[in-house]
XYZ file of C-alpha atoms in Angstrom:
299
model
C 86.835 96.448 73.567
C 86.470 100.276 73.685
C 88.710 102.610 75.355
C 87.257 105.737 73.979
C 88.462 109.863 74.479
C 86.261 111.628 76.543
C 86.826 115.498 77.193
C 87.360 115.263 80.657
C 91.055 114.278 79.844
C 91.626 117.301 78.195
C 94.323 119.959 79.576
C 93.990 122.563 77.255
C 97.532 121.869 76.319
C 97.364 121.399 72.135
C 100.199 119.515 71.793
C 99.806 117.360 75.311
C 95.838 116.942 74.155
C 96.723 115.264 70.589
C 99.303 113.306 72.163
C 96.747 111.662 75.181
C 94.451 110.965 71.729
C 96.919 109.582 69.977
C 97.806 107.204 73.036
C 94.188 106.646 73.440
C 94.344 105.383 69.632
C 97.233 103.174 69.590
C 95.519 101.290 73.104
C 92.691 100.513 70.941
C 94.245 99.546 67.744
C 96.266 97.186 70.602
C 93.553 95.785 72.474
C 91.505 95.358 69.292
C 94.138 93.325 67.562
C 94.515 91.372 70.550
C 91.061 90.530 70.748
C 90.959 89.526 66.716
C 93.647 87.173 67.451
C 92.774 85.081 70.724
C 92.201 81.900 69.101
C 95.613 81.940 67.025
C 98.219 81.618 69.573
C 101.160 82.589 67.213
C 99.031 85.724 65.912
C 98.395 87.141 69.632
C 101.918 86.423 70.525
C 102.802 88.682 67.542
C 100.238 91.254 68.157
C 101.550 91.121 71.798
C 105.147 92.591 71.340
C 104.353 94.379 68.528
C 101.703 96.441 70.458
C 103.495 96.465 73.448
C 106.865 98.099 71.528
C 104.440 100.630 69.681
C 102.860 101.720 72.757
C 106.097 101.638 74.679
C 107.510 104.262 71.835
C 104.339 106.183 71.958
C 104.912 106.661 75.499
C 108.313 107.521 75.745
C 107.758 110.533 73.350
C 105.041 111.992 75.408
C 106.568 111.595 78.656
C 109.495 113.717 77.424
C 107.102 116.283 75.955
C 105.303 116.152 79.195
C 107.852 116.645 80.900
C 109.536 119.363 78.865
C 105.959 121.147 79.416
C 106.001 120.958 83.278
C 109.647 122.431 83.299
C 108.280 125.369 81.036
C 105.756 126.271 83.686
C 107.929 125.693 86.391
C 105.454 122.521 87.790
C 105.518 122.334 91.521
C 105.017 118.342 91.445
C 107.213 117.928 88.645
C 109.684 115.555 90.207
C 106.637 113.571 91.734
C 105.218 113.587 88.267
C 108.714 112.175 86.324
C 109.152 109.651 89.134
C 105.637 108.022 87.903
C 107.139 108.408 84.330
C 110.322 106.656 84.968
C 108.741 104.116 87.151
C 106.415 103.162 84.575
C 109.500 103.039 81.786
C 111.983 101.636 83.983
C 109.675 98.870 86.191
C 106.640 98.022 85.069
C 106.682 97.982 81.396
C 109.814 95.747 81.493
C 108.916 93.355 83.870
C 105.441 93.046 81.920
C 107.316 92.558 78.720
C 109.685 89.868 80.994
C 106.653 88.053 82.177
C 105.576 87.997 78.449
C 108.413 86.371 77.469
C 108.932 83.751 80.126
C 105.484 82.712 80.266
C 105.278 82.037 76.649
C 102.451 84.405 76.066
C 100.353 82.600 78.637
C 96.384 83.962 79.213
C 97.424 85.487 82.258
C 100.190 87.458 80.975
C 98.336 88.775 78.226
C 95.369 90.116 80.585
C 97.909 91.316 82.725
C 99.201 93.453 79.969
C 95.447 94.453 78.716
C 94.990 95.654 82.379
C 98.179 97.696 82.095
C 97.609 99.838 79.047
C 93.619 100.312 80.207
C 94.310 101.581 83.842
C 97.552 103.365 83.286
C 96.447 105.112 80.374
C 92.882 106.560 81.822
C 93.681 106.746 85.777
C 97.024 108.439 84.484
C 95.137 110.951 82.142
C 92.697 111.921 84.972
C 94.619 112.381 88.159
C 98.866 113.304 87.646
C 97.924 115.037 84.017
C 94.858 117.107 84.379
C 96.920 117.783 88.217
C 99.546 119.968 85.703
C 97.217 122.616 84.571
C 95.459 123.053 88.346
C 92.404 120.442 87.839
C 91.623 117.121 88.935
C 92.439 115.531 92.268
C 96.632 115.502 93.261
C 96.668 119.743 92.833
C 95.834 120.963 96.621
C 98.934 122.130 98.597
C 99.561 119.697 101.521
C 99.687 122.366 103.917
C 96.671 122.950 103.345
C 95.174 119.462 104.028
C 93.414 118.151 107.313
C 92.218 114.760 108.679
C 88.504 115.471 109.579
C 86.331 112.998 108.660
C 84.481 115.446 106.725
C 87.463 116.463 104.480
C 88.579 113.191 104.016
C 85.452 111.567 102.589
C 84.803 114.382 100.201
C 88.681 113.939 98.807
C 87.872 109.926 98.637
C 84.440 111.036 96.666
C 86.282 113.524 94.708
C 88.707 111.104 93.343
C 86.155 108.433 92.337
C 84.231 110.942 90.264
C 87.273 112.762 88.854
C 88.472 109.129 87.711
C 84.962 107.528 86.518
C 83.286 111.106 85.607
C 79.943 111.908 86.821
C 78.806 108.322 85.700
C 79.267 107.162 89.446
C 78.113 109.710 92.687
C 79.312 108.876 95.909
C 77.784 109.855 99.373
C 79.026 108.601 102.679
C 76.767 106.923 104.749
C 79.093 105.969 108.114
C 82.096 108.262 109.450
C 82.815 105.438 111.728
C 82.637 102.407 109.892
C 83.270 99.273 112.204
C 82.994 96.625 109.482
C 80.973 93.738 107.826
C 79.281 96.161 104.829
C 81.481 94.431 102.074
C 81.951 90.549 102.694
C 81.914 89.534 98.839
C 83.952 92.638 97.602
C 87.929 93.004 96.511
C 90.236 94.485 98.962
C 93.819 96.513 98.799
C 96.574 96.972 101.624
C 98.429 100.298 100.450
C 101.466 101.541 102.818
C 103.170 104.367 102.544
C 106.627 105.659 104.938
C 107.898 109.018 105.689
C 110.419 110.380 108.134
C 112.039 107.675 110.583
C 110.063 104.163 110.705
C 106.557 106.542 110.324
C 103.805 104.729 108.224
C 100.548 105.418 107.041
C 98.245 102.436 105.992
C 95.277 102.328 103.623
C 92.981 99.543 103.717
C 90.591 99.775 100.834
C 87.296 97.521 100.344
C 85.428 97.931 97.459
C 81.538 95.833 96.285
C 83.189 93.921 93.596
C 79.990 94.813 91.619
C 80.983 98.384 92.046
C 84.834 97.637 90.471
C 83.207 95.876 87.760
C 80.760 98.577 86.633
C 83.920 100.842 87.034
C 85.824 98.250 84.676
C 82.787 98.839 82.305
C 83.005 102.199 82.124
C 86.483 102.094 80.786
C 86.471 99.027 78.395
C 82.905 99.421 77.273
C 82.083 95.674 78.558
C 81.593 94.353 81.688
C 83.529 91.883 83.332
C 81.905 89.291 85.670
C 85.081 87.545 87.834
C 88.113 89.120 89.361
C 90.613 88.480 86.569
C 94.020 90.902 86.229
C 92.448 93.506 84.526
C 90.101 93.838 87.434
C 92.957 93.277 89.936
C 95.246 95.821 87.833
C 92.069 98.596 88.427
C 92.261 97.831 92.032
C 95.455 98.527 92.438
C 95.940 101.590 90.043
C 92.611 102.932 91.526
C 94.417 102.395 95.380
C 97.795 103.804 93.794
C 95.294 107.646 92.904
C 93.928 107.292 96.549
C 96.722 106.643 98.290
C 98.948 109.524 96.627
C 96.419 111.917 97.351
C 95.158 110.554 100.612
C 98.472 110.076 102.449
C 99.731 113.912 102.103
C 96.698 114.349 104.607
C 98.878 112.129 107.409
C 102.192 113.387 106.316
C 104.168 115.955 107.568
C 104.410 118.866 103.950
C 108.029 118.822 105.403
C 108.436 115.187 104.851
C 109.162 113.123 101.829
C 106.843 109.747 101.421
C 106.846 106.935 99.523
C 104.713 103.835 98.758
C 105.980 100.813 99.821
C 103.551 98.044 99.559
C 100.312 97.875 97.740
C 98.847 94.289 96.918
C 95.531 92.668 97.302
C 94.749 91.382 100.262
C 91.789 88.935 101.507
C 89.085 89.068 103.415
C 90.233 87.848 106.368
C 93.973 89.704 106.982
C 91.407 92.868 106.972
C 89.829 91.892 109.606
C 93.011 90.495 111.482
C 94.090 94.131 111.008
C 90.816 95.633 112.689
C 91.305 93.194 115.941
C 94.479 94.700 116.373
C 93.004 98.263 117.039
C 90.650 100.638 115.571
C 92.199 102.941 112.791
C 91.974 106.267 112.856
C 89.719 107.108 110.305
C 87.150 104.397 108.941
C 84.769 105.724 106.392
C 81.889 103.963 104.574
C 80.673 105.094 101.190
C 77.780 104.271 98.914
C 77.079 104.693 94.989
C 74.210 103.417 92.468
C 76.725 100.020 92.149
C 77.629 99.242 95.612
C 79.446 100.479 98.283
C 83.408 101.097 99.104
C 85.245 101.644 102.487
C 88.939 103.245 103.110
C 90.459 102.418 106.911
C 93.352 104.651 107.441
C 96.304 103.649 110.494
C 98.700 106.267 111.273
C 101.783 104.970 113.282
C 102.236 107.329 116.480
């Protein structure tokens, strides 16, 4: 597997740049080992915790660096920034270490961890990093958002290309998508609250050969089935959307936060659409397939 530096991750911080290399390094080094070692059981299980703790420490020292460097410039998303940070420290990476452990190192476990260090590394990188030094797609102002269908599908294109580079170019071809464009394709429920019992609800479909050539782009090798580093994509790729894409429904006034985002199938998306049309449905299209977001706004 690859996961290679590219300098579109670059801030033009020195010390925040050779860090995100570094990272990019030891993820290799991790997955590489990993790879070397998937016929010896006892090997992999080693390589496993040892790769997780090294990463783990790796990414504890640039978070506080990080976030040292966001309090020097007096970051306006600096608390939305550290929550990520301690989320990722406090949630993820132990319950992936706990699922490790209690699984005995099972296949699944494993990939789930792969998927993990891929997607959290790059999709980090290239939205809430490059966001600190006014670049990539989390820096506009909320107040100065809107909800045209216009605006909106040029944010949802914007944040595929920031994420993927200019290796992927997305048009929309329907500002009021009805449905039935992606039948074999991988789908994500993302909800987000604010204020009292307010929600705003993402429904995101995406050509599952699009998510794999998206996959490719990041490992350097296609995958061909929707395993957990697919499914970890998908949702990491409907966490950037969503963070960006809700501020457009919310209220600057009003804190938000996500409260359920899980793959969902075919079928409870289209339950959904019987039960009224959203209020923005959007079709896109690329070279590798096409994606849709639905968005619901409760009154």
């Amino acid at each position: 597997m690859e996961i290679l530096w590219e300098d579109r991750f670059r801030l033009g911080v020195e010390k925040i740049d050779k860090q995100h290399k570094g990272l990019f390094t030891v993820a290799r080094r991790v997955l590489n080992i990993l790879d070397e070692n998937r016929e010896d059981k006892e090997k992999q299980r080693f390589a496993c915790m040892e790769g997780l703790q090294f990463f783990k420490a790796s990414l504890v020292e640039h978070f506080r660096d990080e976030e040292e460097y966001m309090r020097s410039i007096n970051y306006e998303y600096y608390q939305e920034h550290k929550h990520k940070h301690d989320l990722t420290l406090q949630r993820v990476l132990p319950t992936l270490e706990r699922d490790l452990m209690t699984s005995n190192f099972s296949r699944e476990a494993i990939e789930k961890l792969i998927g993990f260090i891929l997607v959290e590394l790059i999709a980090h990188v290239v939205t809430y990093d490059v966001a600190i030094v006014g670049s990539g797609p989390l820096i506009m102002p909320r107040e100065r958002l809107d909800v045209s269908v216009v605006s909106f599908a040029t944010a949802a294109s914007d944040i595929l290309e920031d994420t993927f580079g200019n290796a992927i170019k997305v048009t929309m071809i329907d500002g009021d998508y009805i449905g039935g464009e992606i039948e074999d394709g991988v789908y994500q429920k993302s909800i987000y609250s604010y204020g009292k019992d307010k929600q705003v609800e993402f429904y995101l479909e995406i050509d599952k050969e699009l998510l794999f050539q998206g996959c490719a782009m990041i490992l350097g090798k296609k995958r061909t089935k929707v395993d957990l580093v697919i499914k970890s994509l998908m949702s990491e790729l409907s966490n950037i959307i969503g963070v960006r894409l809700a501020a457009r429904f919310i209220p600057p006034s009003e804190d938000y936060e996500q409260i359920d985002n899980r793959l969902i199938r075919y079928e409870e998306l289209m339950e959904k659409l019987d039960q009224g049309l959203p209020d923005i449905s959007t079709l896109f299209e690329t070279q590798f397939g096409k994606f849709s977001l639905r968005v619901y706004k409760s009154a």
